[in-house]
PDB file of C-alpha atoms in Angstrom:
ATOM      1  CA  MET A 726     116.032  74.175  98.267  1.00  0.00           C
ATOM      2  CA  ASN A 727     118.262  76.471  96.565  1.00  0.00           C
ATOM      3  CA  ARG A 728     115.496  77.465  94.421  1.00  0.00           C
ATOM      4  CA  PHE A 729     114.409  79.150  97.503  1.00  0.00           C
ATOM      5  CA  SER A 730     117.828  80.765  98.594  1.00  0.00           C
ATOM      6  CA  LEU A 731     118.327  84.816  98.582  1.00  0.00           C
ATOM      7  CA  ALA A 732     122.039  84.419  99.121  1.00  0.00           C
ATOM      8  CA  GLY A 733     123.718  87.246  97.685  1.00  0.00           C
ATOM      9  CA  LYS A 734     121.029  89.494  96.914  1.00  0.00           C
ATOM     10  CA  THR A 735     119.856  92.681  98.707  1.00  0.00           C
ATOM     11  CA  ALA A 736     116.337  93.359  99.601  1.00  0.00           C
ATOM     12  CA  LEU A 737     114.377  96.701 100.648  1.00  0.00           C
ATOM     13  CA  VAL A 738     111.303  96.543 102.927  1.00  0.00           C
ATOM     14  CA  THR A 739     108.921  99.023 103.273  1.00  0.00           C
ATOM     15  CA  GLY A 740     107.311  99.432 106.649  1.00  0.00           C
ATOM     16  CA  ALA A 741     109.261  96.943 107.995  1.00  0.00           C
ATOM     17  CA  ASN A 742     109.368  98.389 111.546  1.00  0.00           C
ATOM     18  CA  THR A 743     106.613  96.128 113.006  1.00  0.00           C
ATOM     19  CA  GLY A 744     103.686  93.456 112.253  1.00  0.00           C
ATOM     20  CA  ILE A 745     103.936  92.079 108.426  1.00  0.00           C
ATOM     21  CA  GLY A 746     106.709  94.300 107.346  1.00  0.00           C
ATOM     22  CA  ALA A 747     109.224  93.260 110.339  1.00  0.00           C
ATOM     23  CA  ALA A 748     108.406  89.285 109.809  1.00  0.00           C
ATOM     24  CA  ILE A 749     108.878  89.896 106.110  1.00  0.00           C
ATOM     25  CA  ALA A 750     112.203  91.246 106.440  1.00  0.00           C
ATOM     26  CA  VAL A 751     113.231  88.651 108.931  1.00  0.00           C
ATOM     27  CA  ALA A 752     112.243  86.210 106.577  1.00  0.00           C
ATOM     28  CA  LEU A 753     114.192  87.210 103.752  1.00  0.00           C
ATOM     29  CA  SER A 754     117.077  87.745 105.966  1.00  0.00           C
ATOM     30  CA  GLY A 755     116.899  84.188 107.092  1.00  0.00           C
ATOM     31  CA  ALA A 756     116.503  82.922 103.281  1.00  0.00           C
ATOM     32  CA  GLY A 757     120.134  84.551 102.873  1.00  0.00           C
ATOM     33  CA  ALA A 758     119.262  88.311 101.695  1.00  0.00           C
ATOM     34  CA  HIS A 759     120.809  91.314 103.118  1.00  0.00           C
ATOM     35  CA  VAL A 760     117.987  93.124 104.176  1.00  0.00           C
ATOM     36  CA  ILE A 761     117.321  96.949 104.528  1.00  0.00           C
ATOM     37  CA  ALA A 762     114.360  97.614 106.812  1.00  0.00           C
ATOM     38  CA  ALA A 763     112.676 100.784 105.662  1.00  0.00           C
ATOM     39  CA  GLY A 764     109.895 102.806 107.891  1.00  0.00           C
ATOM     40  CA  ARG A 765     109.073 106.372 109.006  1.00  0.00           C
ATOM     41  CA  ARG A 766     109.830 105.116 112.200  1.00  0.00           C
ATOM     42  CA  SER A 767     112.927 103.258 113.610  1.00  0.00           C
ATOM     43  CA  CYS A 768     113.288  99.499 112.287  1.00  0.00           C
ATOM     44  CA  ALA A 769     116.034  98.859 114.927  1.00  0.00           C
ATOM     45  CA  ASP A 770     113.994  96.101 116.698  1.00  0.00           C
ATOM     46  CA  THR A 771     113.695  94.279 113.180  1.00  0.00           C
ATOM     47  CA  VAL A 772     117.340  94.682 112.095  1.00  0.00           C
ATOM     48  CA  ALA A 773     118.394  93.129 115.439  1.00  0.00           C
ATOM     49  CA  SER A 774     116.292  90.277 114.666  1.00  0.00           C
ATOM     50  CA  MET A 775     117.917  89.647 111.185  1.00  0.00           C
ATOM     51  CA  GLY A 776     121.197  88.165 110.476  1.00  0.00           C
ATOM     52  CA  SER A 777     122.159  90.717 107.690  1.00  0.00           C
ATOM     53  CA  GLY A 778     120.460  94.048 107.669  1.00  0.00           C
ATOM     54  CA  GLU A 779     120.210  97.764 108.157  1.00  0.00           C
ATOM     55  CA  GLU A 780     117.508 100.433 108.702  1.00  0.00           C
ATOM     56  CA  MET A 781     116.749 103.119 106.450  1.00  0.00           C
ATOM     57  CA  LEU A 782     114.243 105.738 107.230  1.00  0.00           C
ATOM     58  CA  LEU A 783     111.527 106.584 104.525  1.00  0.00           C
ATOM     59  CA  ASP A 784     108.418 108.551 105.025  1.00  0.00           C
ATOM     60  CA  PHE A 785     105.907 107.490 102.212  1.00  0.00           C
ATOM     61  CA  THR A 786     103.738 110.564 103.057  1.00  0.00           C
ATOM     62  CA  ASP A 787     106.036 111.988 100.335  1.00  0.00           C
ATOM     63  CA  PRO A 788     105.097 109.641  97.398  1.00  0.00           C
ATOM     64  CA  MET A 789     108.434 110.593  96.044  1.00  0.00           C
ATOM     65  CA  ALA A 790     110.170 109.475  99.147  1.00  0.00           C
ATOM     66  CA  ALA A 791     112.120 106.728  97.568  1.00  0.00           C
ATOM     67  CA  LYS A 792     112.756 108.109  94.077  1.00  0.00           C
ATOM     68  CA  ASP A 793     116.837 108.196  94.453  1.00  0.00           C
ATOM     69  CA  VAL A 794     117.186 105.177  96.768  1.00  0.00           C
ATOM     70  CA  PHE A 795     118.018 102.501  93.842  1.00  0.00           C
ATOM     71  CA  ALA A 796     120.308 104.789  92.112  1.00  0.00           C
ATOM     72  CA  SER A 797     122.727 104.646  95.090  1.00  0.00           C
ATOM     73  CA  ARG A 798     123.437 100.741  95.401  1.00  0.00           C
ATOM     74  CA  PRO A 799     122.013  97.709  93.556  1.00  0.00           C
ATOM     75  CA  ILE A 800     118.990  96.448  95.123  1.00  0.00           C
ATOM     76  CA  ASP A 801     117.461  93.173  93.786  1.00  0.00           C
ATOM     77  CA  ILE A 802     114.010  92.679  95.451  1.00  0.00           C
ATOM     78  CA  LEU A 803     111.595  95.342  96.458  1.00  0.00           C
ATOM     79  CA  VAL A 804     108.743  94.587  98.937  1.00  0.00           C
ATOM     80  CA  ASN A 805     106.194  97.328  99.316  1.00  0.00           C
ATOM     81  CA  ASN A 806     104.336  96.827 102.472  1.00  0.00           C
ATOM     82  CA  ALA A 807     103.820 100.401 104.019  1.00  0.00           C
ATOM     83  CA  GLY A 808     100.377 101.473 104.273  1.00  0.00           C
ATOM     84  CA  ILE A 809      97.991 103.434 106.249  1.00  0.00           C
ATOM     85  CA  ILE A 810      94.018 103.058 106.618  1.00  0.00           C
ATOM     86  CA  ARG A 811      91.696 105.812 107.663  1.00  0.00           C
ATOM     87  CA  ARG A 812      87.902 104.769 108.658  1.00  0.00           C
ATOM     88  CA  ALA A 813      84.666 106.447 108.565  1.00  0.00           C
ATOM     89  CA  ASP A 814      81.172 106.389 106.934  1.00  0.00           C
ATOM     90  CA  ALA A 815      81.158 107.224 103.170  1.00  0.00           C
ATOM     91  CA  VAL A 816      79.204 110.298 103.742  1.00  0.00           C
ATOM     92  CA  ASP A 817      81.495 111.711 106.306  1.00  0.00           C
ATOM     93  CA  PHE A 818      84.641 110.775 104.429  1.00  0.00           C
ATOM     94  CA  THR A 819      86.769 113.899 104.060  1.00  0.00           C
ATOM     95  CA  GLU A 820      89.252 114.708 101.182  1.00  0.00           C
ATOM     96  CA  ALA A 821      92.178 114.648 103.470  1.00  0.00           C
ATOM     97  CA  ASP A 822      91.706 111.016 104.672  1.00  0.00           C
ATOM     98  CA  TRP A 823      91.143 110.120 100.796  1.00  0.00           C
ATOM     99  CA  ASP A 824      94.605 111.803  99.641  1.00  0.00           C
ATOM    100  CA  ASP A 825      96.698 110.499 102.613  1.00  0.00           C
ATOM    101  CA  VAL A 826      95.709 106.907 102.007  1.00  0.00           C
ATOM    102  CA  MET A 827      96.278 107.424  98.435  1.00  0.00           C
ATOM    103  CA  ASP A 828      99.342 108.957  98.550  1.00  0.00           C
ATOM    104  CA  VAL A 829     100.993 106.359 100.810  1.00  0.00           C
ATOM    105  CA  ASN A 830      99.366 103.258  99.444  1.00  0.00           C
ATOM    106  CA  ALA A 831      99.107 103.789  95.626  1.00  0.00           C
ATOM    107  CA  LYS A 832     100.972 106.412  94.614  1.00  0.00           C
ATOM    108  CA  ALA A 833     104.057 106.118  96.566  1.00  0.00           C
ATOM    109  CA  LEU A 834     104.051 102.218  95.535  1.00  0.00           C
ATOM    110  CA  PHE A 835     103.912 103.024  92.059  1.00  0.00           C
ATOM    111  CA  PHE A 836     106.502 105.580  92.140  1.00  0.00           C
ATOM    112  CA  THR A 837     108.875 103.334  94.248  1.00  0.00           C
ATOM    113  CA  CYS A 838     108.100 100.628  91.595  1.00  0.00           C
ATOM    114  CA  GLN A 839     109.131 103.103  88.959  1.00  0.00           C
ATOM    115  CA  ALA A 840     112.238 104.276  90.450  1.00  0.00           C
ATOM    116  CA  PHE A 841     113.232 100.306  91.301  1.00  0.00           C
ATOM    117  CA  GLY A 842     112.290  99.384  87.794  1.00  0.00           C
ATOM    118  CA  ARG A 843     114.255 102.127  86.268  1.00  0.00           C
ATOM    119  CA  GLU A 844     117.601 100.991  87.663  1.00  0.00           C
ATOM    120  CA  VAL A 845     117.235  97.193  87.361  1.00  0.00           C
ATOM    121  CA  ILE A 846     116.335  97.893  83.623  1.00  0.00           C
ATOM    122  CA  ALA A 847     119.437 100.252  83.235  1.00  0.00           C
ATOM    123  CA  ARG A 848     122.040  97.700  84.710  1.00  0.00           C
ATOM    124  CA  GLN A 849     119.954  95.078  82.580  1.00  0.00           C
ATOM    125  CA  ALA A 850     119.735  93.039  85.804  1.00  0.00           C
ATOM    126  CA  THR A 851     117.014  91.074  87.201  1.00  0.00           C
ATOM    127  CA  GLY A 852     114.402  92.065  89.862  1.00  0.00           C
ATOM    128  CA  LYS A 853     111.488  90.696  91.817  1.00  0.00           C
ATOM    129  CA  ILE A 854     108.897  93.357  93.388  1.00  0.00           C
ATOM    130  CA  VAL A 855     106.193  91.898  95.885  1.00  0.00           C
ATOM    131  CA  ASN A 856     103.508  94.499  96.799  1.00  0.00           C
ATOM    132  CA  ILE A 857     101.047  93.986  99.458  1.00  0.00           C
ATOM    133  CA  ALA A 858      97.376  94.055  98.509  1.00  0.00           C
ATOM    134  CA  SER A 859      94.618  92.953 100.445  1.00  0.00           C
ATOM    135  CA  LEU A 860      91.303  91.104 100.615  1.00  0.00           C
ATOM    136  CA  LEU A 861      89.898  94.686  99.908  1.00  0.00           C
ATOM    137  CA  SER A 862      91.856  94.454  96.342  1.00  0.00           C
ATOM    138  CA  PHE A 863      88.739  92.349  95.540  1.00  0.00           C
ATOM    139  CA  GLN A 864      85.795  93.102  98.156  1.00  0.00           C
ATOM    140  CA  GLY A 865      84.244  96.456  98.815  1.00  0.00           C
ATOM    141  CA  GLY A 866      84.507  96.469 102.705  1.00  0.00           C
ATOM    142  CA  ILE A 867      82.572  99.055 104.737  1.00  0.00           C
ATOM    143  CA  ARG A 868      83.999 102.423 106.026  1.00  0.00           C
ATOM    144  CA  VAL A 869      87.214 102.529 104.243  1.00  0.00           C
ATOM    145  CA  PRO A 870      86.564 103.881 100.960  1.00  0.00           C
ATOM    146  CA  SER A 871      90.024 105.440  99.885  1.00  0.00           C
ATOM    147  CA  TYR A 872      91.943 101.997 101.605  1.00  0.00           C
ATOM    148  CA  THR A 873      89.572 100.119  99.321  1.00  0.00           C
ATOM    149  CA  ALA A 874      90.377 102.162  96.381  1.00  0.00           C
ATOM    150  CA  SER A 875      94.090 101.852  97.257  1.00  0.00           C
ATOM    151  CA  LYS A 876      94.267  98.534  97.449  1.00  0.00           C
ATOM    152  CA  HIS A 877      92.097  97.806  94.088  1.00  0.00           C
ATOM    153  CA  SER A 878      95.035 100.035  92.720  1.00  0.00           C
ATOM    154  CA  VAL A 879      97.814  97.749  94.255  1.00  0.00           C
ATOM    155  CA  ALA A 880      96.279  94.926  92.178  1.00  0.00           C
ATOM    156  CA  GLY A 881      95.699  96.747  88.969  1.00  0.00           C
ATOM    157  CA  LEU A 882      99.395  98.032  89.012  1.00  0.00           C
ATOM    158  CA  THR A 883     100.985  94.843  89.880  1.00  0.00           C
ATOM    159  CA  LYS A 884      99.423  93.384  86.817  1.00  0.00           C
ATOM    160  CA  LEU A 885     100.167  96.312  84.485  1.00  0.00           C
ATOM    161  CA  LEU A 886     103.766  96.653  85.785  1.00  0.00           C
ATOM    162  CA  ALA A 887     103.855  92.657  85.133  1.00  0.00           C
ATOM    163  CA  ASN A 888     103.007  93.375  81.422  1.00  0.00           C
ATOM    164  CA  GLU A 889     105.554  96.035  80.937  1.00  0.00           C
ATOM    165  CA  TRP A 890     108.447  94.344  83.075  1.00  0.00           C
ATOM    166  CA  ALA A 891     108.030  90.552  82.660  1.00  0.00           C
ATOM    167  CA  GLY A 892     110.140  90.567  79.323  1.00  0.00           C
ATOM    168  CA  LYS A 893     112.734  92.781  81.276  1.00  0.00           C
ATOM    169  CA  GLY A 894     113.653  90.501  83.685  1.00  0.00           C
ATOM    170  CA  ILE A 895     111.482  91.820  86.732  1.00  0.00           C
ATOM    171  CA  ASN A 896     108.678  89.975  88.551  1.00  0.00           C
ATOM    172  CA  VAL A 897     106.022  91.976  89.836  1.00  0.00           C
ATOM    173  CA  ASN A 898     103.321  90.036  91.901  1.00  0.00           C
ATOM    174  CA  ALA A 899     101.324  90.974  94.962  1.00  0.00           C
ATOM    175  CA  ILE A 900     100.274  89.229  98.111  1.00  0.00           C
ATOM    176  CA  ALA A 901      96.446  89.682  99.543  1.00  0.00           C
ATOM    177  CA  PRO A 902      96.836  88.837 103.360  1.00  0.00           C
ATOM    178  CA  GLY A 903      93.367  87.904 105.073  1.00  0.00           C
ATOM    179  CA  TYR A 904      92.852  88.407 108.745  1.00  0.00           C
ATOM    180  CA  ILE A 905      96.226  88.366 110.389  1.00  0.00           C
ATOM    181  CA  GLU A 906      97.061  88.530 114.089  1.00  0.00           C
ATOM    182  CA  THR A 907      98.732  91.916 113.823  1.00  0.00           C
ATOM    183  CA  ASN A 908      98.564  95.318 115.873  1.00  0.00           C
ATOM    184  CA  ASN A 909      96.194  96.750 113.333  1.00  0.00           C
ATOM    185  CA  THR A 910      93.551  94.017 113.942  1.00  0.00           C
ATOM    186  CA  ALA A 911      93.734  94.016 117.910  1.00  0.00           C
ATOM    187  CA  ALA A 912      90.595  95.624 118.403  1.00  0.00           C
ATOM    188  CA  LEU A 913      88.688  93.003 116.081  1.00  0.00           C
ATOM    189  CA  ARG A 914      90.279  90.133 117.806  1.00  0.00           C
ATOM    190  CA  ALA A 915      89.680  91.731 121.363  1.00  0.00           C
ATOM    191  CA  ASP A 916      85.761  91.849 120.405  1.00  0.00           C
ATOM    192  CA  PRO A 917      84.289  88.634 121.163  1.00  0.00           C
ATOM    193  CA  ASP A 918      81.647  88.842 118.688  1.00  0.00           C
ATOM    194  CA  ARG A 919      83.168  90.293 115.886  1.00  0.00           C
ATOM    195  CA  ASN A 920      86.331  87.818 116.425  1.00  0.00           C
ATOM    196  CA  GLN A 921      83.656  85.039 116.472  1.00  0.00           C
ATOM    197  CA  ALA A 922      81.982  86.050 112.994  1.00  0.00           C
ATOM    198  CA  ILE A 923      85.604  86.421 111.115  1.00  0.00           C
ATOM    199  CA  LEU A 924      86.744  83.076 112.312  1.00  0.00           C
ATOM    200  CA  ASP A 925      83.480  81.412 111.325  1.00  0.00           C
ATOM    201  CA  ARG A 926      84.032  83.074 107.923  1.00  0.00           C
ATOM    202  CA  ILE A 927      87.674  81.612 107.600  1.00  0.00           C
ATOM    203  CA  PRO A 928      87.703  78.087 106.248  1.00  0.00           C
ATOM    204  CA  ALA A 929      91.091  77.479 107.808  1.00  0.00           C
ATOM    205  CA  GLY A 930      89.342  78.476 111.336  1.00  0.00           C
ATOM    206  CA  ARG A 931      92.079  80.408 112.246  1.00  0.00           C
ATOM    207  CA  TRP A 932      93.735  84.133 111.842  1.00  0.00           C
ATOM    208  CA  GLY A 933      96.627  84.073 109.942  1.00  0.00           C
ATOM    209  CA  HIS A 934     100.282  85.000 111.436  1.00  0.00           C
ATOM    210  CA  ALA A 935     102.513  87.446 109.779  1.00  0.00           C
ATOM    211  CA  GLN A 936     104.877  84.437 109.204  1.00  0.00           C
ATOM    212  CA  ASP A 937     102.378  83.001 106.644  1.00  0.00           C
ATOM    213  CA  ILE A 938     102.439  86.256 104.851  1.00  0.00           C
ATOM    214  CA  ALA A 939     106.430  86.255 105.221  1.00  0.00           C
ATOM    215  CA  ASP A 940     106.823  82.969 104.117  1.00  0.00           C
ATOM    216  CA  SER A 941     104.757  83.635 100.427  1.00  0.00           C
ATOM    217  CA  ALA A 942     107.405  86.970 100.423  1.00  0.00           C
ATOM    218  CA  VAL A 943     110.157  84.582 100.443  1.00  0.00           C
ATOM    219  CA  TYR A 944     108.738  82.457  97.678  1.00  0.00           C
ATOM    220  CA  LEU A 945     107.620  85.414  95.631  1.00  0.00           C
ATOM    221  CA  SER A 946     111.552  86.797  96.092  1.00  0.00           C
ATOM    222  CA  ALA A 947     113.320  83.647  95.240  1.00  0.00           C
ATOM    223  CA  PRO A 948     114.399  81.913  91.821  1.00  0.00           C
ATOM    224  CA  ALA A 949     111.203  79.254  92.494  1.00  0.00           C
ATOM    225  CA  SER A 950     108.934  82.132  91.248  1.00  0.00           C
ATOM    226  CA  ASP A 951     110.721  83.035  88.295  1.00  0.00           C
ATOM    227  CA  TYR A 952     107.719  82.084  85.883  1.00  0.00           C
ATOM    228  CA  VAL A 953     105.152  83.922  88.186  1.00  0.00           C
ATOM    229  CA  HIS A 954     104.110  87.405  86.969  1.00  0.00           C
ATOM    230  CA  GLY A 955     101.138  89.388  87.862  1.00  0.00           C
ATOM    231  CA  THR A 956      99.855  87.183  90.456  1.00  0.00           C
ATOM    232  CA  ILE A 957      97.616  88.314  93.237  1.00  0.00           C
ATOM    233  CA  LEU A 958      98.367  85.570  96.023  1.00  0.00           C
ATOM    234  CA  ASN A 959      95.472  84.809  98.417  1.00  0.00           C
ATOM    235  CA  VAL A 960      97.085  84.025 101.819  1.00  0.00           C
ATOM    236  CA  ASP A 961      93.980  84.268 103.508  1.00  0.00           C
ATOM    237  CA  GLY A 962      93.209  80.795 104.860  1.00  0.00           C
ATOM    238  CA  GLY A 963      90.450  80.590 102.312  1.00  0.00           C
ATOM    239  CA  TRP A 964      88.318  83.631 103.095  1.00  0.00           C
ATOM    240  CA  LEU A 965      88.195  84.497  99.492  1.00  0.00           C
ATOM    241  CA  ALA A 966      87.110  81.013  98.482  1.00  0.00           C
ATOM    242  CA  ARG A 967      83.984  80.956 100.369  1.00  0.00           C
TER     243      ARG A 967
END
């Protein structure tokens, strides 16, 4: 199991104050990493659940928020989980809602990866990047045009960066979560008809848990995945296999 150990590694997890990001931060810490839990709100509750960790305030409404983070200390693992969503019919969708989502979900993700990659390459070290994609990296969805565009972008950027950096010692991969029990999906689960329709479409027959995503993030951060590059790992109970 040493191939799954993160002992001696430092990880930065964005959007780590709640939900999937918090679960990933706690799981990486459980595997031995020192974890920096970053968010635009306090991540104190997440840090309290970790064996070795600290918090950092990062607000990705400024896409360049993390440009200087990696120059100040060596970080081995980057998990880009921070993201937002806006919902409206396509005919009513505003430019502001388009730009806000693309800035956080795509632009900030790319420039955070760039800053991380630049420092890892300069140190002639190795590193792992895990981006959080979505089922909407592959499907269209409805009423979320900027979210769908941004998550398609995450999948494409993951592959592009893997192509450029695999030979430089940096693994770049992504996880595409399915329907996960988080605060963001509470309204869907509270609607009996919608909830049942979703369950009927999932071969596993249940909603996913944040821990399902966290365990996958540990794998993609660990030596066990050293030959895995440019993969979008679907953790969706079989949703995309239907």
